[in-house]
CSV table of C-alpha atoms in Angstrom, one decimal:
chain,number,residue,atom,x,y,z
A,1408,MET,CA,312.7,100.8,-17.2
A,1409,VAL,CA,310.1,98.8,-14.8
A,1410,SER,CA,307.9,101.1,-13.1
A,1411,TYR,CA,307.3,100.2,-9.4
A,1412,LYS,CA,304.0,100.9,-9.7
A,1413,GLU,CA,303.4,98.1,-12.2
A,1414,LEU,CA,305.0,95.8,-9.2
A,1415,GLY,CA,302.3,97.1,-6.6
A,1416,LEU,CA,305.1,98.8,-4.8
A,1417,VAL,CA,304.7,102.4,-3.2
A,1418,ASN,CA,307.3,105.1,-2.3
A,1419,THR,CA,308.1,106.3,1.1
A,1420,LYS,CA,306.3,110.2,0.9
A,1421,GLU,CA,303.0,109.6,2.0
A,1422,MET,CA,303.9,106.3,4.9
A,1423,PHE,CA,306.7,108.7,6.7
A,1424,ALA,CA,304.3,111.5,6.6
A,1425,LYS,CA,301.7,109.4,8.4
A,1426,ALA,CA,304.5,108.3,10.8
A,1427,VAL,CA,306.0,111.8,11.7
A,1428,LYS,CA,302.5,112.8,12.3
A,1429,GLY,CA,301.0,109.9,14.1
A,1430,GLY,CA,303.9,109.4,16.3
A,1431,TYR,CA,305.3,105.8,15.2
A,1432,ALA,CA,308.1,104.9,12.6
A,1433,ILE,CA,307.9,102.6,9.7
A,1434,PRO,CA,310.2,99.4,10.3
A,1435,ALA,CA,313.2,99.3,7.5
A,1436,PHE,CA,313.7,95.7,7.4
A,1437,ASN,CA,317.1,94.2,5.3
A,1438,PHE,CA,316.3,90.6,3.3
A,1439,ASN,CA,318.7,88.6,1.3
A,1440,THR,CA,316.7,85.0,1.4
A,1441,MET,CA,313.2,84.2,0.4
A,1442,GLU,CA,312.9,83.1,4.0
A,1443,GLN,CA,313.4,86.5,5.4
A,1444,MET,CA,311.0,87.9,2.7
A,1445,GLN,CA,308.3,86.0,3.7
A,1446,ALA,CA,308.4,86.4,7.9
A,1447,ILE,CA,308.7,90.1,6.5
A,1448,VAL,CA,305.5,89.9,4.6
A,1449,GLN,CA,303.8,87.4,7.0
A,1450,ALA,CA,305.0,89.7,10.0
A,1451,ALA,CA,303.4,93.3,8.5
A,1452,VAL,CA,300.4,91.5,7.5
A,1453,GLU,CA,299.5,89.9,10.6
A,1454,THR,CA,300.2,93.2,12.4
A,1455,LYS,CA,298.6,95.6,9.9
A,1456,SER,CA,301.7,97.4,9.0
A,1457,PRO,CA,303.0,99.5,6.0
A,1458,VAL,CA,307.0,97.9,5.8
A,1459,ILE,CA,310.0,98.4,4.0
A,1460,MET,CA,311.9,95.9,2.5
A,1461,GLN,CA,315.5,97.0,2.1
A,1462,VAL,CA,318.7,95.2,0.2
A,1463,SER,CA,322.0,96.7,0.4
A,1464,LYS,CA,324.5,96.5,-2.6
A,1465,GLY,CA,325.5,93.5,-1.3
A,1466,ALA,CA,322.2,91.7,-1.0
A,1467,ARG,CA,321.3,92.6,-4.5
A,1468,ASN,CA,324.1,91.4,-6.0
A,1469,TYR,CA,323.6,88.1,-4.1
A,1470,ALA,CA,320.0,87.6,-5.0
A,1471,ASN,CA,320.1,89.2,-8.8
A,1472,ALA,CA,318.4,92.3,-9.8
A,1473,THR,CA,315.6,90.5,-12.1
A,1474,ILE,CA,315.1,88.0,-9.3
A,1475,LEU,CA,314.5,90.7,-7.2
A,1476,ARG,CA,312.3,92.7,-9.2
A,1477,TYR,CA,309.9,89.8,-9.3
A,1478,MET,CA,310.7,88.9,-5.2
A,1479,ALA,CA,309.2,92.6,-4.8
A,1480,GLN,CA,306.2,91.6,-6.9
A,1481,GLY,CA,305.9,88.3,-5.2
A,1482,ALA,CA,305.9,89.8,-2.0
A,1483,VAL,CA,302.9,92.1,-2.6
A,1484,GLU,CA,300.9,89.7,-4.4
A,1485,TYR,CA,301.8,87.1,-1.0
A,1486,ALA,CA,300.7,90.1,1.2
A,1487,LYS,CA,297.0,90.2,-0.3
A,1488,GLU,CA,297.1,86.0,-0.7
A,1489,LEU,CA,297.0,86.3,3.1
A,1490,GLY,CA,294.2,88.6,3.5
A,1491,CYS,CA,295.5,92.3,3.0
A,1492,PRO,CA,293.9,93.5,0.5
A,1493,ASN,CA,296.2,97.3,0.2
A,1494,PRO,CA,299.9,96.4,1.1
A,1495,GLN,CA,302.0,99.1,1.6
A,1496,ILE,CA,305.6,97.9,0.4
A,1497,VAL,CA,308.3,99.7,-0.4
A,1498,LEU,CA,311.3,98.3,-2.2
A,1499,HIS,CA,314.3,100.0,-0.9
A,1500,LEU,CA,317.9,100.5,-1.9
A,1501,ASP,CA,320.2,100.3,1.4
A,1502,HIS,CA,323.3,102.4,1.3
A,1503,GLY,CA,323.8,103.1,-2.5
A,1504,ASP,CA,327.2,104.2,-3.0
A,1505,THR,CA,327.0,105.8,-6.7
A,1506,PHE,CA,324.5,107.5,-9.0
A,1507,GLU,CA,325.2,104.6,-11.4
A,1508,LEU,CA,323.8,102.0,-8.9
A,1509,CYS,CA,320.6,104.4,-7.6
A,1510,LYS,CA,319.8,104.7,-11.5
A,1511,ASP,CA,320.2,100.8,-12.4
A,1512,CYS,CA,317.9,100.0,-8.6
A,1513,ILE,CA,315.1,102.9,-9.8
A,1514,ASP,CA,315.4,101.5,-13.5
A,1515,MET,CA,314.8,98.2,-12.3
A,1516,GLY,CA,311.8,98.7,-10.6
A,1517,PHE,CA,312.9,100.0,-6.6
A,1518,SER,CA,309.9,102.5,-5.1
A,1519,SER,CA,313.0,104.1,-2.8
A,1520,VAL,CA,316.7,104.7,-2.6
A,1521,MET,CA,319.4,105.8,-0.6
A,1522,ILE,CA,322.4,107.9,-1.6
A,1523,ASP,CA,324.7,107.6,0.9
A,1524,GLY,CA,327.3,110.3,0.3
A,1525,SER,CA,328.5,110.9,4.0
A,1526,SER,CA,331.6,109.8,3.6
A,1527,LEU,CA,332.4,112.5,1.2
A,1528,PRO,CA,333.2,116.2,1.8
A,1529,TYR,CA,329.9,118.3,2.6
A,1530,ASP,CA,330.0,119.9,-0.9
A,1531,GLU,CA,330.3,116.6,-2.8
A,1532,ASN,CA,328.0,115.0,-0.9
A,1533,ILE,CA,325.4,117.2,-2.1
A,1534,ALA,CA,326.1,117.0,-5.2
A,1535,LEU,CA,325.9,113.2,-5.5
A,1536,ALA,CA,322.6,113.3,-3.5
A,1537,LYS,CA,320.8,116.1,-6.0
A,1538,LYS,CA,322.1,114.4,-9.0
A,1539,VAL,CA,320.2,111.3,-7.6
A,1540,VAL,CA,317.1,113.6,-6.2
A,1541,ASP,CA,316.7,114.8,-9.9
A,1542,TYR,CA,316.6,111.6,-11.5
A,1543,ALA,CA,314.7,109.6,-9.1
A,1544,HIS,CA,311.8,112.1,-8.8
A,1545,LYS,CA,311.2,111.8,-12.9
A,1546,TYR,CA,309.6,108.6,-11.9
A,1547,ASP,CA,308.2,109.6,-8.2
A,1548,VAL,CA,310.9,107.3,-6.6
A,1549,SER,CA,312.2,108.6,-3.0
A,1550,VAL,CA,315.5,109.3,-1.9
A,1551,GLU,CA,316.7,109.4,1.4
A,1552,ALA,CA,320.6,110.8,2.1
A,1553,GLU,CA,323.1,111.1,4.9
A,1554,LEU,CA,324.8,113.6,6.7
A,1555,GLY,CA,327.1,112.4,9.6
A,1556,VAL,CA,328.6,108.9,9.5
A,1557,LEU,CA,328.0,105.6,11.3
A,1558,ALA,CA,330.7,103.6,12.7
A,1559,GLY,CA,330.5,99.8,12.3
A,1560,VAL,CA,330.8,97.3,9.6
A,1561,GLU,CA,327.6,96.2,7.6
A,1562,ASP,CA,328.2,94.3,4.0
A,1563,GLU,CA,330.7,97.0,2.2
A,1564,VAL,CA,329.8,99.5,4.3
A,1565,SER,CA,332.4,100.3,7.1
A,1566,SER,CA,333.3,103.1,9.2
A,1567,ALA,CA,335.9,102.8,12.0
A,1568,VAL,CA,334.4,106.4,13.9
A,1569,SER,CA,331.3,107.8,13.9
A,1570,HIS,CA,331.0,111.4,13.3
A,1571,TYR,CA,327.4,113.2,14.6
A,1572,THR,CA,325.3,115.0,12.3
A,1573,LYS,CA,325.9,118.8,13.0
A,1574,PRO,CA,322.2,120.4,13.3
A,1575,GLU,CA,323.6,123.3,11.9
A,1576,GLU,CA,324.1,121.5,8.3
A,1577,VAL,CA,320.8,120.2,8.3
A,1578,ILE,CA,318.4,122.8,6.6
A,1579,ASP,CA,320.8,123.7,4.2
A,1580,PHE,CA,322.0,120.0,3.2
A,1581,SER,CA,317.6,119.2,2.7
A,1582,GLN,CA,317.2,122.3,0.8
A,1583,ARG,CA,319.9,122.0,-1.6
A,1584,THR,CA,319.5,118.1,-2.5
A,1585,GLY,CA,316.0,117.5,-1.8
A,1586,CYS,CA,315.9,114.8,-0.8
A,1587,ASP,CA,313.0,113.5,0.8
A,1588,SER,CA,314.1,112.2,4.3
A,1589,LEU,CA,317.5,112.3,5.9
A,1590,ALA,CA,319.4,109.5,7.4
A,1591,ILE,CA,321.4,111.4,10.9
A,1592,SER,CA,324.1,110.0,12.9
A,1593,ILE,CA,323.5,110.7,17.1
A,1594,GLY,CA,325.6,107.4,18.4
A,1595,THR,CA,323.7,104.3,16.5
A,1596,SER,CA,326.0,102.0,14.8
A,1597,HIS,CA,326.2,99.1,12.0
A,1598,GLY,CA,326.6,95.2,12.4
A,1599,ALA,CA,326.0,93.0,16.1
A,1600,TYR,CA,329.0,94.9,17.5
A,1601,LYS,CA,328.2,98.1,17.6
A,1602,PHE,CA,330.0,99.6,20.7
A,1603,THR,CA,333.8,98.2,22.0
A,1604,PRO,CA,333.5,96.8,25.3
A,1605,GLU,CA,335.8,100.3,26.7
A,1606,GLN,CA,332.5,102.5,25.2
A,1607,CYS,CA,329.9,100.7,27.5
A,1608,THR,CA,330.0,100.1,31.2
A,1609,ARG,CA,328.7,96.4,32.5
A,1610,ASP,CA,325.4,95.5,34.7
A,1611,PRO,CA,326.8,94.5,37.8
A,1612,LYS,CA,324.8,91.7,38.2
A,1613,THR,CA,324.7,90.2,35.1
A,1614,GLY,CA,328.0,91.0,33.3
A,1615,LYS,CA,326.2,92.1,30.2
A,1616,LEU,CA,327.5,95.5,28.3
A,1617,VAL,CA,325.3,98.8,28.8
A,1618,PRO,CA,326.3,100.8,25.7
A,1619,PRO,CA,326.1,104.6,25.9
A,1620,PRO,CA,322.7,106.6,25.1
A,1621,LEU,CA,322.0,107.9,21.9
A,1622,ALA,CA,322.3,111.7,21.3
A,1623,PHE,CA,319.0,112.5,21.9
A,1624,ASP,CA,320.1,116.3,22.1
A,1625,ILE,CA,321.2,116.6,18.6
A,1626,LEU,CA,317.7,114.5,17.4
A,1627,HIS,CA,316.0,117.2,19.3
A,1628,GLU,CA,318.3,120.3,17.7
A,1629,ILE,CA,317.9,118.8,14.1
A,1630,GLU,CA,313.6,118.4,14.6
A,1631,LYS,CA,314.0,122.4,15.4
A,1632,LYS,CA,316.0,122.8,12.3
A,1633,LEU,CA,313.4,121.0,9.9
A,1634,PRO,CA,310.1,120.6,11.9
A,1635,GLY,CA,308.2,117.4,10.4
A,1636,PHE,CA,310.9,116.5,7.7
A,1637,PRO,CA,311.4,112.8,8.1
A,1638,ILE,CA,314.3,111.3,9.9
A,1639,VAL,CA,316.3,108.0,9.7
A,1640,LEU,CA,318.1,106.0,12.1
A,1641,HIS,CA,320.4,103.1,10.3
A,1642,GLY,CA,322.3,100.7,12.9
A,1643,SER,CA,319.4,100.1,14.9
A,1644,SER,CA,319.3,96.2,15.6
A,1645,SER,CA,319.0,95.8,19.4
A,1646,VAL,CA,321.4,92.9,19.4
A,1647,PRO,CA,318.9,90.5,21.5
A,1648,GLN,CA,321.0,88.9,23.7
A,1649,ASP,CA,318.6,85.7,24.1
A,1650,GLU,CA,319.8,85.2,20.2
A,1651,VAL,CA,323.0,86.1,21.0
A,1652,ASP,CA,323.1,83.5,23.9
A,1653,THR,CA,321.2,80.6,21.8
A,1654,ILE,CA,324.2,81.1,19.1
A,1655,ASN,CA,327.0,81.1,21.9
A,1656,GLU,CA,325.1,78.0,23.0
A,1657,PHE,CA,325.3,75.8,20.1
A,1658,GLY,CA,328.7,76.8,18.8
A,1659,GLY,CA,328.7,80.1,18.3
A,1660,LYS,CA,331.2,82.7,19.1
A,1661,LEU,CA,329.8,86.5,19.3
A,1662,PRO,CA,331.6,87.7,22.3
A,1663,ASP,CA,330.5,91.0,23.8
A,1664,ALA,CA,327.7,91.4,20.5
A,1665,VAL,CA,326.0,94.6,21.8
A,1666,GLY,CA,323.4,96.7,20.3
A,1667,ILE,CA,320.6,99.9,21.1
A,1668,PRO,CA,318.7,99.4,23.9
A,1669,GLU,CA,315.0,99.3,22.5
A,1670,ASP,CA,313.8,101.8,24.7
A,1671,GLN,CA,315.9,104.6,23.0
A,1672,LEU,CA,314.6,103.3,19.8
A,1673,ARG,CA,310.6,103.3,21.2
A,1674,GLU,CA,311.6,107.3,22.7
A,1675,ALA,CA,313.5,107.6,19.1
A,1676,SER,CA,310.3,106.6,17.2
A,1677,LYS,CA,308.1,109.1,19.0
A,1678,SER,CA,309.7,112.1,17.3
A,1679,ALA,CA,310.5,112.9,13.7
A,1680,VAL,CA,312.1,109.7,13.4
A,1681,CYS,CA,310.1,107.8,11.0
A,1682,LYS,CA,312.2,104.9,9.3
A,1683,ILE,CA,314.3,102.8,11.9
A,1684,ASN,CA,316.6,100.3,10.0
A,1685,ILE,CA,316.7,96.8,11.4
A,1686,ASP,CA,319.2,94.1,10.0
A,1687,SER,CA,321.6,92.4,12.2
A,1688,ASP,CA,318.5,91.5,14.6
A,1689,SER,CA,317.5,89.2,11.5
A,1690,ARG,CA,320.8,87.7,10.8
A,1691,LEU,CA,321.2,86.4,14.7
A,1692,ALA,CA,317.3,85.3,14.8
A,1693,MET,CA,317.7,83.0,12.1
A,1694,THR,CA,321.1,81.9,12.8
A,1695,ALA,CA,320.2,81.5,16.3
A,1696,ALA,CA,317.3,79.1,15.1
A,1697,ILE,CA,319.3,77.2,12.5
A,1698,ARG,CA,322.4,76.5,15.0
A,1699,LYS,CA,320.2,75.0,17.2
A,1700,TYR,CA,317.5,73.0,15.6
A,1701,LEU,CA,320.9,71.3,13.3
A,1702,ALA,CA,322.4,70.5,17.0
A,1703,GLU,CA,319.3,69.2,18.3
A,1704,ASN,CA,318.7,67.0,14.8
A,1705,PRO,CA,322.4,66.1,13.8
A,1706,SER,CA,320.8,63.2,10.9
A,1707,HIS,CA,318.4,66.1,9.4
A,1708,PHE,CA,320.1,67.5,6.3
A,1709,ASP,CA,317.0,68.9,4.1
A,1710,PRO,CA,317.0,72.8,4.1
A,1711,ARG,CA,313.4,73.5,4.8
A,1712,GLN,CA,313.4,71.8,8.0
A,1713,TYR,CA,316.1,73.9,9.7
A,1714,LEU,CA,314.8,77.3,7.6
A,1715,LYS,CA,310.9,77.1,8.2
A,1716,PRO,CA,312.0,77.4,12.8
A,1717,ALA,CA,314.4,80.0,11.0
A,1718,ARG,CA,311.6,81.6,9.3
A,1719,GLU,CA,309.1,81.5,12.1
A,1720,ASN,CA,312.1,83.0,14.6
A,1721,MET,CA,312.3,85.9,12.4
A,1722,LYS,CA,308.7,86.5,12.0
A,1723,LYS,CA,308.1,86.3,15.7
A,1724,MET,CA,310.9,89.0,15.8
A,1725,TYR,CA,309.5,91.5,13.3
A,1726,ILE,CA,306.4,91.1,15.1
A,1727,HIS,CA,307.9,92.3,18.0
A,1728,LYS,CA,309.5,95.3,16.4
A,1729,ILE,CA,306.3,96.9,14.7
A,1730,VAL,CA,304.1,96.2,17.5
A,1731,ASN,CA,306.4,96.6,20.7
A,1732,VAL,CA,309.0,98.9,19.5
A,1733,LEU,CA,308.6,101.3,16.7
A,1734,GLY,CA,304.5,101.5,16.7
A,1735,SER,CA,303.5,101.1,13.1
A,1736,ASN,CA,301.0,98.2,13.8
A,1737,ASP,CA,297.1,98.8,13.0
A,1738,LYS,CA,298.2,101.9,10.4
A,1739,LEU,CA,297.0,100.3,7.0
């Protein structure tokens, strides 16, 4: 058993309480590689922001659980080395699908886990979430649960159809599970193709797809039911068109990729939404920089040569999200 506190990590309870009260959201950036981790830490330190570094089941398998533990510890020490004496870094499991996976992550030093039973019948979702909560709270680990289903594809998480969270269920669900935060479905979606062209309109000037608005009426109703309770938005990448255009310019093929408009995420950040998940934007920023570099430098083959601009591009994106979208800067 490895306690996250030994690694210098924190759980989400205090940072979420401050975020709800302060009207901003904590960035939850998924990572798979050292370069992503470095960029996340650099951005958090430079903006003086708390941050959640999260990994999916697939990312954990890719990185190796033991290596991941030391990477998290290294992230804390790296932040201190960069000049942040008291970094607020969470290591979070994104979309844990079984009790056993959540338990293993807790035992390996995670400070927060998500149990996603949203595809299960309502009572089974509650029972699974409560089992995880009961174990996690023994070790002061935070638990996120999900009510409602997001469409889209991200690693092992896949659903063809979204189901909005029912506001009338949130009180019963949160009380019976004892979860610390609740992921809801109000129209966000996983992946770089969050909406089909048929769901969107087209900007007559640019020809770009314009996605449908988020269901803020559902969010506000949930806020009334659970005043001050931490709410989480998954699938909240904006899919920046400049990165998509760069990828396509240098040999990629991402037609009609579209994400969540940043003005809507900015509005959500000022509500009870205190954690916003961003994954695809990082992947796009990394891939765009690598494609551009290799196209312009065909004789280069040292990974450091193309991973350095990739890291810089991700850092730029993370800083933008923290400062201009989520508002979590200067909160340490």
